[in-house]
mmCIF file of C-alpha atoms and ligand atoms in Angstrom:
data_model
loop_
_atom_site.group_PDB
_atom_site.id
_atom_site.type_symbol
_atom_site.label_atom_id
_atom_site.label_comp_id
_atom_site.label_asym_id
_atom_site.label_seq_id
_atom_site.Cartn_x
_atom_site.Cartn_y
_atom_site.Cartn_z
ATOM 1 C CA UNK R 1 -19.832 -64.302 -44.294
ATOM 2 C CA UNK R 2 -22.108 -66.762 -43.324
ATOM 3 C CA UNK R 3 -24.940 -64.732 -40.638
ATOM 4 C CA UNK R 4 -27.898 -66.350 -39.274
ATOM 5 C CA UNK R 5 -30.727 -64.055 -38.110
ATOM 6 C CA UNK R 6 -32.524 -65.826 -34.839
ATOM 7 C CA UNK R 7 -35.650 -63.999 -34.982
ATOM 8 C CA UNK R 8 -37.260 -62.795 -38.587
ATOM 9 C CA UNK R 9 -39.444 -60.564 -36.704
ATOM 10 C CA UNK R 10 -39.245 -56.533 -37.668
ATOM 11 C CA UNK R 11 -35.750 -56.353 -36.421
ATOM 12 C CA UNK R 12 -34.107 -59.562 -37.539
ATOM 13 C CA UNK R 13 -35.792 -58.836 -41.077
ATOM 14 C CA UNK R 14 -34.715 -55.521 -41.544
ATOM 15 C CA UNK R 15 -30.917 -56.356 -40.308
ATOM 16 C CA UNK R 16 -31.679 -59.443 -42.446
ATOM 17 C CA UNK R 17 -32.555 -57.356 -45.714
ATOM 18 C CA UNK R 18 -30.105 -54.982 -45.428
ATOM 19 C CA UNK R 19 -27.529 -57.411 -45.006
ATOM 20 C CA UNK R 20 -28.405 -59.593 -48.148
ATOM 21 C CA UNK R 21 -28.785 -56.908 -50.285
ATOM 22 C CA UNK R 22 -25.056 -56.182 -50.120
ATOM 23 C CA UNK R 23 -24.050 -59.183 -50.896
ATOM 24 C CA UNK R 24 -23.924 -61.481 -47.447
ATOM 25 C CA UNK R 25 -25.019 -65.324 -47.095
ATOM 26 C CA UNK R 26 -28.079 -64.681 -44.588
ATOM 27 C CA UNK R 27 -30.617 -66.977 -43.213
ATOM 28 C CA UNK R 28 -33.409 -66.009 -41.571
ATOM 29 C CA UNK R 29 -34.658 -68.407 -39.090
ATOM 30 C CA UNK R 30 -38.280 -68.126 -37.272
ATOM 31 C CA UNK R 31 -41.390 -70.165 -35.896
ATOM 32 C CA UNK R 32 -43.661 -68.210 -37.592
ATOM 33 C CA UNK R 33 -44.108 -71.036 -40.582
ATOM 34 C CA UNK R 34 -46.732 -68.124 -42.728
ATOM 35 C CA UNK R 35 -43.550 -65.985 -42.597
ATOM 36 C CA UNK R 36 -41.303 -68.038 -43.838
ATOM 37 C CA UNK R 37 -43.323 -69.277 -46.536
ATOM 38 C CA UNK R 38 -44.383 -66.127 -48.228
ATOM 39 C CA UNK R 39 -40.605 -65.130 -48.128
ATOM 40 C CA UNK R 40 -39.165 -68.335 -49.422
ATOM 41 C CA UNK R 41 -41.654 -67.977 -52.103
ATOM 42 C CA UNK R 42 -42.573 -64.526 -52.823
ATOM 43 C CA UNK R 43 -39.017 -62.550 -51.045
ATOM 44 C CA UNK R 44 -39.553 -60.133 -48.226
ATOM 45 C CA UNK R 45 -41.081 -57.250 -48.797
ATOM 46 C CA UNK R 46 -39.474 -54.117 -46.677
ATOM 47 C CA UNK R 47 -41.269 -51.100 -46.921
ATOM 48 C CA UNK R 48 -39.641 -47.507 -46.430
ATOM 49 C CA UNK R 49 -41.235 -44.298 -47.405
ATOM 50 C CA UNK R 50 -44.285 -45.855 -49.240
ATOM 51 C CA UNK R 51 -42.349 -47.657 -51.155
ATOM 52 C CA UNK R 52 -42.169 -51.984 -51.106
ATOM 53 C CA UNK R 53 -38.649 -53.393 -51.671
ATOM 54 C CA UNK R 54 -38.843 -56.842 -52.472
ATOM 55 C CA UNK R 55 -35.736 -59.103 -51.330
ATOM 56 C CA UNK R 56 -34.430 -62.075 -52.083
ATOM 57 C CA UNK R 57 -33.672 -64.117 -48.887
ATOM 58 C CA UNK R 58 -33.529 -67.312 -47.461
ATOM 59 C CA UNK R 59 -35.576 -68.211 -44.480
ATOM 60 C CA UNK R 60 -36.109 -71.111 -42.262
ATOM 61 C CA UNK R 61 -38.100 -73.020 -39.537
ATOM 62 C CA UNK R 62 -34.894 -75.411 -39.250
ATOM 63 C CA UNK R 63 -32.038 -74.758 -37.119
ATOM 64 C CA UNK R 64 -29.891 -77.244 -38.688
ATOM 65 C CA UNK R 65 -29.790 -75.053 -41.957
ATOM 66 C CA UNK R 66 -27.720 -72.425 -40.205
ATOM 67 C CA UNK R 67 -25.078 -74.725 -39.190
ATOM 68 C CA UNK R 68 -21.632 -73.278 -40.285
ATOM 69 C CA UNK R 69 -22.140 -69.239 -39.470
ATOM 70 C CA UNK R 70 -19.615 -66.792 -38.839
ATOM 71 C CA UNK R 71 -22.048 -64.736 -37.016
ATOM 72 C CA UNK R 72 -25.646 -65.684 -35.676
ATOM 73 C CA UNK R 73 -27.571 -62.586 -34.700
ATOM 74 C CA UNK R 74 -30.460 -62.714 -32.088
ATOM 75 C CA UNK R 75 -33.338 -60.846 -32.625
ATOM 76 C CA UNK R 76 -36.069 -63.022 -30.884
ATOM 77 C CA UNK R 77 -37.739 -60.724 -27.758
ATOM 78 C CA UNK R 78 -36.254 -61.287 -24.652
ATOM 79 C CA UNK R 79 -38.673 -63.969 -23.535
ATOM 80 C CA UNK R 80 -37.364 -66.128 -25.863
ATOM 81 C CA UNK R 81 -33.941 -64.976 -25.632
ATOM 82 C CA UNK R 82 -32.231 -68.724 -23.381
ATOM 83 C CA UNK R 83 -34.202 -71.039 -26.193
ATOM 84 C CA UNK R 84 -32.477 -68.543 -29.326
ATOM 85 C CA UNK R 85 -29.476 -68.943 -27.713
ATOM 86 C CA UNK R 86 -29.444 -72.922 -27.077
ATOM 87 C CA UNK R 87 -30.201 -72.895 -31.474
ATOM 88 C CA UNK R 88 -27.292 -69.967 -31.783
ATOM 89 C CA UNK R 89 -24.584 -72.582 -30.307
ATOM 90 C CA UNK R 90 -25.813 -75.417 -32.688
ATOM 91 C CA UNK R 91 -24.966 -73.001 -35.497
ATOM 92 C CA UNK R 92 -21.379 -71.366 -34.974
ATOM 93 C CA UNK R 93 -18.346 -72.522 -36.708
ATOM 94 C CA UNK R 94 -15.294 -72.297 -34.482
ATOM 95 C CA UNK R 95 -14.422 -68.988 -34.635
ATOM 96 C CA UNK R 96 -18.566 -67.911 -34.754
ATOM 97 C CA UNK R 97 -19.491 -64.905 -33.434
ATOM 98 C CA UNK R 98 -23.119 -64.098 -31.499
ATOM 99 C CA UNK R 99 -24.970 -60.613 -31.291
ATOM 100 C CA UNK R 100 -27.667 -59.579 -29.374
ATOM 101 C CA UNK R 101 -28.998 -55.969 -30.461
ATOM 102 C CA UNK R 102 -32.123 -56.704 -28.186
ATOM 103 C CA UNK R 103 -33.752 -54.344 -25.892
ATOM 104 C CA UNK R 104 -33.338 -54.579 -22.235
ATOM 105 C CA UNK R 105 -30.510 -56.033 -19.823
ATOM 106 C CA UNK R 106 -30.035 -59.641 -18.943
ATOM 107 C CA UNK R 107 -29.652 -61.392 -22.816
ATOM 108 C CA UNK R 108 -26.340 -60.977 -22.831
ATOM 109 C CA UNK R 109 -25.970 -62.772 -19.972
ATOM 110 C CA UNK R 110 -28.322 -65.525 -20.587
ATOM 111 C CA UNK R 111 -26.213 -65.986 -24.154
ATOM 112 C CA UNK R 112 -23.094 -66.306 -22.407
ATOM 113 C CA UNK R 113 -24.511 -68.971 -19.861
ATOM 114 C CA UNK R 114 -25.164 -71.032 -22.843
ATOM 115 C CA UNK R 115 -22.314 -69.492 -25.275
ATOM 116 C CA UNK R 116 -18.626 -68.918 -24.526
ATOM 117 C CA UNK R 117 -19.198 -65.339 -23.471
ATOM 118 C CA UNK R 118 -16.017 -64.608 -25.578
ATOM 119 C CA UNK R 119 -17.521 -65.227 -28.457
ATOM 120 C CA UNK R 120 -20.447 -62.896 -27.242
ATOM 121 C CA UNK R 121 -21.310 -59.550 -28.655
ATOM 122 C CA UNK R 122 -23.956 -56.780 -27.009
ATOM 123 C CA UNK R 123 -25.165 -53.903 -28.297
ATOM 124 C CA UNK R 124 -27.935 -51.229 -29.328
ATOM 125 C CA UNK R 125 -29.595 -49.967 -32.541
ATOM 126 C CA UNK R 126 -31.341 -47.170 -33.264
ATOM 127 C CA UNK R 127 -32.946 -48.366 -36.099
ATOM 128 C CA UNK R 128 -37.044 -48.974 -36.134
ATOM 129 C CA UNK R 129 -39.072 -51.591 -37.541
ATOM 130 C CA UNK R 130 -42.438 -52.774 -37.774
ATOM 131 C CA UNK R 131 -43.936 -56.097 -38.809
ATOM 132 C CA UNK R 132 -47.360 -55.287 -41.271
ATOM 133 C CA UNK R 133 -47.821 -58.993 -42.212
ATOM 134 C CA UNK R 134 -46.373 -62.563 -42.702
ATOM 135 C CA UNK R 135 -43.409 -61.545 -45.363
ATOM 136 C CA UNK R 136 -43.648 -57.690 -45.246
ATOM 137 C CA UNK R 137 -42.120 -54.979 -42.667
ATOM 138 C CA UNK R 138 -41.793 -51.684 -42.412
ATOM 139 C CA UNK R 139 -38.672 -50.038 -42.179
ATOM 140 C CA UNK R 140 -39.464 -47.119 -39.751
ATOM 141 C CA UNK R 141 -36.282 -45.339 -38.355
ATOM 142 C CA UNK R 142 -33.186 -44.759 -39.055
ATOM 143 C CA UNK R 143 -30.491 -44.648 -36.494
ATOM 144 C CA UNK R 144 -26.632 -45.627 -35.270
ATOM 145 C CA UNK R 145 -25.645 -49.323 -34.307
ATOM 146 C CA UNK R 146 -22.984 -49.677 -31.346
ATOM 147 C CA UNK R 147 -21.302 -52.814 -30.815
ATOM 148 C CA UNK R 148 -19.177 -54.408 -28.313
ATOM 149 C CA UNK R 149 -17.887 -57.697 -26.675
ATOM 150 C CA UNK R 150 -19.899 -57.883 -23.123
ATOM 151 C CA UNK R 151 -17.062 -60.029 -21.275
ATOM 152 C CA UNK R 152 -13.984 -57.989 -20.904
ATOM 153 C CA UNK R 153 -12.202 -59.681 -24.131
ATOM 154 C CA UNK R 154 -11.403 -56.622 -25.964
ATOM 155 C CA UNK R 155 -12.928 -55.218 -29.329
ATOM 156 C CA UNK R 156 -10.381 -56.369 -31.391
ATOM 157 C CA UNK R 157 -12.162 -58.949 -33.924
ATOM 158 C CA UNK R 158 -14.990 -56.809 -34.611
ATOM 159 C CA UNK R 159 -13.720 -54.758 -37.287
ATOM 160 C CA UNK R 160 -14.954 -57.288 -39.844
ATOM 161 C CA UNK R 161 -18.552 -57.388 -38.201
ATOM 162 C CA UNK R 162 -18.123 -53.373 -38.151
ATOM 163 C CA UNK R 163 -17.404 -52.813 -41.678
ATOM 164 C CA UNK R 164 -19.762 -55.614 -43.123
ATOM 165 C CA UNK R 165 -22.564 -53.739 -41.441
ATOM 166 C CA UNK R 166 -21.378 -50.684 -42.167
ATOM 167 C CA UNK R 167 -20.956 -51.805 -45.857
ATOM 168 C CA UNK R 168 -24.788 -52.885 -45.582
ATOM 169 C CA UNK R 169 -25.559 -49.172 -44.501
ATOM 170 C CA UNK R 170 -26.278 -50.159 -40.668
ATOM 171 C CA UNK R 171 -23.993 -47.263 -39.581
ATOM 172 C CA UNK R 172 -22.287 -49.181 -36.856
ATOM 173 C CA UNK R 173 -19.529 -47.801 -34.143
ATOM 174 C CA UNK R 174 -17.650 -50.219 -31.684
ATOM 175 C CA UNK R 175 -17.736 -49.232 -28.088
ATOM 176 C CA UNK R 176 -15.017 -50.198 -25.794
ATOM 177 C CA UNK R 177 -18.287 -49.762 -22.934
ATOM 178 C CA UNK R 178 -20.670 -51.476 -24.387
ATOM 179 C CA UNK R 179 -22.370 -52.093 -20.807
ATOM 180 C CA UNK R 180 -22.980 -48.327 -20.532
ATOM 181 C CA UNK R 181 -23.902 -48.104 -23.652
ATOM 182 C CA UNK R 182 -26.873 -51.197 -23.153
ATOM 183 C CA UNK R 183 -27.725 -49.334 -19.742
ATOM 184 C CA UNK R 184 -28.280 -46.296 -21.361
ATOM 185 C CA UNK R 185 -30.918 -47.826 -23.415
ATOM 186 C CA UNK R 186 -32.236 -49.639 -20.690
ATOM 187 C CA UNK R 187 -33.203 -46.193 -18.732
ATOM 188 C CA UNK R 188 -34.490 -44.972 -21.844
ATOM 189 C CA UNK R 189 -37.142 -48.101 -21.945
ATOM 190 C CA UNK R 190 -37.348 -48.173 -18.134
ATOM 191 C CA UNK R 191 -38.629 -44.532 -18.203
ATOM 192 C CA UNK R 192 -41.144 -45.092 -21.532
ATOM 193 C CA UNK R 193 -42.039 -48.608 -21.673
ATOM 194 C CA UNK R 194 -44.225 -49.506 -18.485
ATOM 195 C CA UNK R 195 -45.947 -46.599 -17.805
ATOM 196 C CA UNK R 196 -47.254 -46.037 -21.812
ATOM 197 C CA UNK R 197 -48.033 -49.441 -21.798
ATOM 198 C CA UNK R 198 -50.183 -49.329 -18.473
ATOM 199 C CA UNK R 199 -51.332 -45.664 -19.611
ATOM 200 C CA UNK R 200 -52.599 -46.356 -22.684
ATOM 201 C CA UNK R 201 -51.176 -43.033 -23.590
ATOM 202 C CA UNK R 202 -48.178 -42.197 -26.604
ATOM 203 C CA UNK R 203 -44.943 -41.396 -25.863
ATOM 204 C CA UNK R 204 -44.998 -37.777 -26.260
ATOM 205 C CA UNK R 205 -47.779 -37.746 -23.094
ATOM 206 C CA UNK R 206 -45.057 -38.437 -20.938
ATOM 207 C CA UNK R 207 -43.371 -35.444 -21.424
ATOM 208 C CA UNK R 208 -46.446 -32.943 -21.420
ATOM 209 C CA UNK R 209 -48.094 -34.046 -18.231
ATOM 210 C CA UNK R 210 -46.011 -33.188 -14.635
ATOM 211 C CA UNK R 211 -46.989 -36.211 -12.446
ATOM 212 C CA UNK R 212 -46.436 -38.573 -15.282
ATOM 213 C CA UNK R 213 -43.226 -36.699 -15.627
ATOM 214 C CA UNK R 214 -42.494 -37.381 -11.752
ATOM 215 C CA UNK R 215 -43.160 -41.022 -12.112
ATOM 216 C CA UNK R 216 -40.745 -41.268 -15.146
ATOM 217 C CA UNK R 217 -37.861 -39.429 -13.250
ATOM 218 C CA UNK R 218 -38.643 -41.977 -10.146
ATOM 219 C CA UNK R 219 -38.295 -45.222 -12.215
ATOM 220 C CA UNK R 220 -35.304 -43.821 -14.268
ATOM 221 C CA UNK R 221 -33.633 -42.695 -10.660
ATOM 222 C CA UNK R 222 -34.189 -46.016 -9.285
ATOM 223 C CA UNK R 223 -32.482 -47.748 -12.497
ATOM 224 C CA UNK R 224 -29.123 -45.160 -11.921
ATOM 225 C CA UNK R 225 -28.575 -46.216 -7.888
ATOM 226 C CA UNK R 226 -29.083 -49.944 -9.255
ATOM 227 C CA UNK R 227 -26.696 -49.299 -12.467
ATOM 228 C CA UNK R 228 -24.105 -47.523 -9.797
ATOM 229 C CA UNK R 229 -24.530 -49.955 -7.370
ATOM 230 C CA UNK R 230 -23.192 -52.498 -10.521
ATOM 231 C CA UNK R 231 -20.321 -50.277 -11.289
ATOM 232 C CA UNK R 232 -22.188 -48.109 -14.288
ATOM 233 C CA UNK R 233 -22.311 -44.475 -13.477
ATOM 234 C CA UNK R 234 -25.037 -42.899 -16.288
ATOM 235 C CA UNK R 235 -25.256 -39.346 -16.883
ATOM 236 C CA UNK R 236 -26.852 -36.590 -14.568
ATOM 237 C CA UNK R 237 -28.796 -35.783 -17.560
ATOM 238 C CA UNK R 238 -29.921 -39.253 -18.272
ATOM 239 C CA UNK R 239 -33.822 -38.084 -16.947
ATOM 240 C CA UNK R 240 -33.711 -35.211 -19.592
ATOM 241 C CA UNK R 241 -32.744 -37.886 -22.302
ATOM 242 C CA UNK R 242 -35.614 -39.980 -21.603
ATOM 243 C CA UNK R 243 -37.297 -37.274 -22.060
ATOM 244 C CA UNK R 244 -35.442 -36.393 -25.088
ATOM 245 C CA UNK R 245 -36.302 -39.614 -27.047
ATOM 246 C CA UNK R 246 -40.156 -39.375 -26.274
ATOM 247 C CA UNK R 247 -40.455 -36.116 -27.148
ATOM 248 C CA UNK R 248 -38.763 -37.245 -30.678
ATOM 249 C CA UNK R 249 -41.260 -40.414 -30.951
ATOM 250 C CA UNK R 250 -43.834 -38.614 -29.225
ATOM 251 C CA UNK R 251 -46.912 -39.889 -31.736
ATOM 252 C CA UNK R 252 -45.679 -43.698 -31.347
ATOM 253 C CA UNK R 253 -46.792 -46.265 -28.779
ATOM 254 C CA UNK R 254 -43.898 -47.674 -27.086
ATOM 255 C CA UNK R 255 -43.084 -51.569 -28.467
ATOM 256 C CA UNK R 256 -44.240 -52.663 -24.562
ATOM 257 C CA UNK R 257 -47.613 -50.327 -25.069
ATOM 258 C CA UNK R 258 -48.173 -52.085 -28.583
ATOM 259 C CA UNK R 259 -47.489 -55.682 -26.979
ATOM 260 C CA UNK R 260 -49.989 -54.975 -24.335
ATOM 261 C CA UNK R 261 -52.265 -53.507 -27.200
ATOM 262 C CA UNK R 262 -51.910 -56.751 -29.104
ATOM 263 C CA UNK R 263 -52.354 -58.783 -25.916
ATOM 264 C CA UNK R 264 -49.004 -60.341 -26.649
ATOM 265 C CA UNK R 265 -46.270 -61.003 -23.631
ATOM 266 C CA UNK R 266 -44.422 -57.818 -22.583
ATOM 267 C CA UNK R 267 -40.754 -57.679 -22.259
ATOM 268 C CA UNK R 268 -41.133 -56.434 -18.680
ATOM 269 C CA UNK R 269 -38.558 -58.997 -16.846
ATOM 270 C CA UNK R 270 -36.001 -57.701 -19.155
ATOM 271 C CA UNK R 271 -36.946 -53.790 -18.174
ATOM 272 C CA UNK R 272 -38.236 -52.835 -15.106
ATOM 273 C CA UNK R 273 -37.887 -56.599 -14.049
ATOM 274 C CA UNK R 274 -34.464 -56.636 -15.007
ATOM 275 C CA UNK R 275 -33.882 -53.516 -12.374
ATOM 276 C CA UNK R 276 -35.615 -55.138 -9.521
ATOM 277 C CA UNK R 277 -33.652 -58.122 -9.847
ATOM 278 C CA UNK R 278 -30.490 -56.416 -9.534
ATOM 279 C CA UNK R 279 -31.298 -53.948 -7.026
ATOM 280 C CA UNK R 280 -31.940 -57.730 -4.636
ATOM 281 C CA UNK R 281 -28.396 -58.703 -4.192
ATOM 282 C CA UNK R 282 -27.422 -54.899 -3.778
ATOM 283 C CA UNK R 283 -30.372 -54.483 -1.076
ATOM 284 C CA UNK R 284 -31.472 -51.415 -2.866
ATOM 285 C CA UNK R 285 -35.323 -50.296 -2.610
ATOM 286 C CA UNK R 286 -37.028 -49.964 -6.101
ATOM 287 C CA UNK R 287 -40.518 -49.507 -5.529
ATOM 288 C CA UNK R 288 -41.142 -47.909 -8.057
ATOM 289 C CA UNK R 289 -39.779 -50.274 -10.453
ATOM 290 C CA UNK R 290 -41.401 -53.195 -8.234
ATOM 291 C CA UNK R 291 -45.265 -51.891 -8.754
ATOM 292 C CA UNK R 292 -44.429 -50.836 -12.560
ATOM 293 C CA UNK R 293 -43.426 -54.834 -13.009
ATOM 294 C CA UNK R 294 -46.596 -56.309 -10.907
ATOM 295 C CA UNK R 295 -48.702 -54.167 -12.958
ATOM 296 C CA UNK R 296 -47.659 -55.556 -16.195
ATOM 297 C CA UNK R 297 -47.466 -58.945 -14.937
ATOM 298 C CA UNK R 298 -51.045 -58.558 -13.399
ATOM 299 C CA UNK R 299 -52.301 -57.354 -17.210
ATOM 300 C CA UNK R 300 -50.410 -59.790 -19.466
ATOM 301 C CA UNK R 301 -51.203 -62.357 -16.880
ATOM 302 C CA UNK R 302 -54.982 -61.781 -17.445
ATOM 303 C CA UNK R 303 -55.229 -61.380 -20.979
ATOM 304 C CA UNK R 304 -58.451 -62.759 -22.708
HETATM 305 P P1 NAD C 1 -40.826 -59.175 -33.302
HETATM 306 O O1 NAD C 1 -41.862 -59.699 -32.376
HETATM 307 O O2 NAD C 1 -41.246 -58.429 -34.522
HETATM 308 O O3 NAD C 1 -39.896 -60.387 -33.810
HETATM 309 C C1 NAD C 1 -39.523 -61.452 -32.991
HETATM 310 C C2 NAD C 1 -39.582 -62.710 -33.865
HETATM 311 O O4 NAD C 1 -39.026 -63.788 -33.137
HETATM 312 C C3 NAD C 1 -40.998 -63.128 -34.253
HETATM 313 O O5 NAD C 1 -41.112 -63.197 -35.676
HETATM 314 C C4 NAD C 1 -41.159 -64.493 -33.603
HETATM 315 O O6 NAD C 1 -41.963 -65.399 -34.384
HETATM 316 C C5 NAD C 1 -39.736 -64.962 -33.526
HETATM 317 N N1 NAD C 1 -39.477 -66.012 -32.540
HETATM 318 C C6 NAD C 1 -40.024 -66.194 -31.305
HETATM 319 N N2 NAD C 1 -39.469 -67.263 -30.710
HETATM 320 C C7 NAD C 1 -38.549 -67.758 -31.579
HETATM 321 C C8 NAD C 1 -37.641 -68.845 -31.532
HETATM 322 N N3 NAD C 1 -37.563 -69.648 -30.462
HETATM 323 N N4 NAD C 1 -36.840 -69.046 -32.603
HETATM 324 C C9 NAD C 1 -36.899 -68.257 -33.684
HETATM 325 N N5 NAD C 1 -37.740 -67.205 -33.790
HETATM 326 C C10 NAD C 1 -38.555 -66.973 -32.754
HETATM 327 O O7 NAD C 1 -39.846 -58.305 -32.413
HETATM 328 P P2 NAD C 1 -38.908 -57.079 -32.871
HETATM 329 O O8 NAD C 1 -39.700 -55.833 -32.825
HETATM 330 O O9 NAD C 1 -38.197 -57.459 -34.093
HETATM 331 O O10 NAD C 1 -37.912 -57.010 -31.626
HETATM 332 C C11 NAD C 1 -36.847 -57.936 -31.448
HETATM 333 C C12 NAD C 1 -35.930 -57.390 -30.359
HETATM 334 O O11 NAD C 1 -35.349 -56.155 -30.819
HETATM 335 C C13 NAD C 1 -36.639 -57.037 -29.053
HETATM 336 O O12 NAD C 1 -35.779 -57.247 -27.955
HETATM 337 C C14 NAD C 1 -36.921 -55.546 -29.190
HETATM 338 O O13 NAD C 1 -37.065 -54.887 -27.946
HETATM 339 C C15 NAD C 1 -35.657 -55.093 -29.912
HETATM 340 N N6 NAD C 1 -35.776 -53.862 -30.692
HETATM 341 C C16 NAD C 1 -36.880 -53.642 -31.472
HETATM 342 C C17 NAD C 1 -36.934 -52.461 -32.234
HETATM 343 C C18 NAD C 1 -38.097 -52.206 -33.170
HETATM 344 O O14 NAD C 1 -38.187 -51.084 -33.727
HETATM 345 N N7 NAD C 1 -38.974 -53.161 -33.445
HETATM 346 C C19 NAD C 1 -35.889 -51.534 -32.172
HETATM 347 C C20 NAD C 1 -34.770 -51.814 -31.362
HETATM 348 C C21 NAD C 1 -34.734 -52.993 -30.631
#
């Protein structure tokens, strides 16, 4: 199969590397040009448990070179997300498939503005990466990969997509709900993200300190009424999750806290943002939400 990776970041190099290593044409295409060149000429390096693997893969500034694919996956942040997808439809074949495993709600739909959404694919991963340089990542967790169409086409033509990942050791599982499933994930950032990010403080803070706590379980509650208002009903326990997953990456800064570390743009439109633009057309107060989003738009806005 022919699979072009949108995005060579952390994510699109580890799905990238994994993927190549068992024995599938991939391309890696990003704008990062030192990237590309140390891979093209040296491999990518992928580091897991102290240990560098180094990979052969190909990897590209070009769009043109992915022409042809069977599947092009999307791995750019969500700010970039329309402009990946625009390259993504010069690059499927006919029967081409897309996948967004980015965090966040709203790619999807952005992909299938630009892409026939029935060739469109959504999901999550649990997986963890980190980039360390131009040509080397860290592989840094381990987790399941759900899949599903996001327009209500059925499930039935991802078997292939399924068991090539799975064959790559991306343990993947299709979900017939693959909108709950992307909400789900969504609460989990919408409780984490902003408030580490505007904190300063690691996940694990969140769960130790009671009016942090409060301020968590007001964001995620907001994101529910919004989600039911939109026909997604999440689980009472859906606070204690988010609670959950800090707890377990309790010595990490969130990926919003390290992009506001790194003075880089947050994906806060995609988060939070994403939950105050759909509680407009369902007239539903977030203010919660609201203040989270002008507060990271106030601080990447005013970066030095
Ligand atoms: P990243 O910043 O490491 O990688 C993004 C890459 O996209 C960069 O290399 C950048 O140069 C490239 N890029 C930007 N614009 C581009 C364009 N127009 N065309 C091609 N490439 C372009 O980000 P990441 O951590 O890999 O995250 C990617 C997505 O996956 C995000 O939505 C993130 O929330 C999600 N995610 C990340 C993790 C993680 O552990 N890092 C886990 C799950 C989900």
């Amino acid at each position: 199969m022919k699979i072009t990776i949108i995005g060579a970041g952390a994510m699109g190099s580890l799905f990238g590397s994994l993927l190549a290593q068992s024995g599938q044409n991939v391309l890696l295409i990003d704008i990062w040009q030192d990237h590309i060149d140390t891979i093209n000429s040296q491999g990518l390096g992928v580091e897991s448990d102290g240990k560098i693997n180094n990979i052969d893969i190909k990897a590209s500034n070009n769009i043109q070179d992915g022409q042809g694919s069977d599947l092009v996956i999307i791995f750019v942040k969500s700010t970039q997300t329309q402009q990946a997808a625009a390259d993504a439809q010069k690059c499927l074949n006919d029967k081409g498939k897309v996948l967004t495993l980015q965090n966040g709600m709203g790619n999807a739909d952005i992909i299938s503005q630009i892409i026939n959404p029935e060739k469109v694919i959504a999901g999550t991963t649990s997986h963890g990466a980190t980039i360390l340089g131009p040509g080397l990542i860290r592989h840094a967790g381990i987790g399941p990969t759900l899949i599903g169409m996001w327009s209500n086409q059925g499930n039935t033509d991802l078997e292939d997509i399924q068991n090539i990942f799975n064959n790559a050791g991306i343990d993947t599982k299709i979900e017939n709900n693959i909108h709950l499933i992307v909400w789900k994930k969504l609460i989990i950032n919408v409780g984490i993200n902003a408030i580490t990010a505007l904190t300063g403080i690691k996940n694990g803070k969140i769960v130790d300190h009671p009016p942090t706590g409060e301020l968590v379980r007001a964001a995620v509650t907001e994101a529910c009424d919004v989600a039911l208002a939109h026909g997604v009903k999440l689980p009472d326990d859906i606070a204690e999750q988010v609670f959950t997953v800090a707890e377990a990456t309790g010595p990490n800064r969130s990926s919003m806290g390290q992009d506001v570390d790194h003075q880089r743009p947050t994906e806060i439109d995609a988060i939070n943002g994403a939950v105050v633009h759909l509680a407009k057309d369902k007239k539903i107060a977030v203010p919660v939400n609201k203040t989270l989003t002008a507060l990271i738009k106030t601080m990447q806005d005013n970066y030095k």
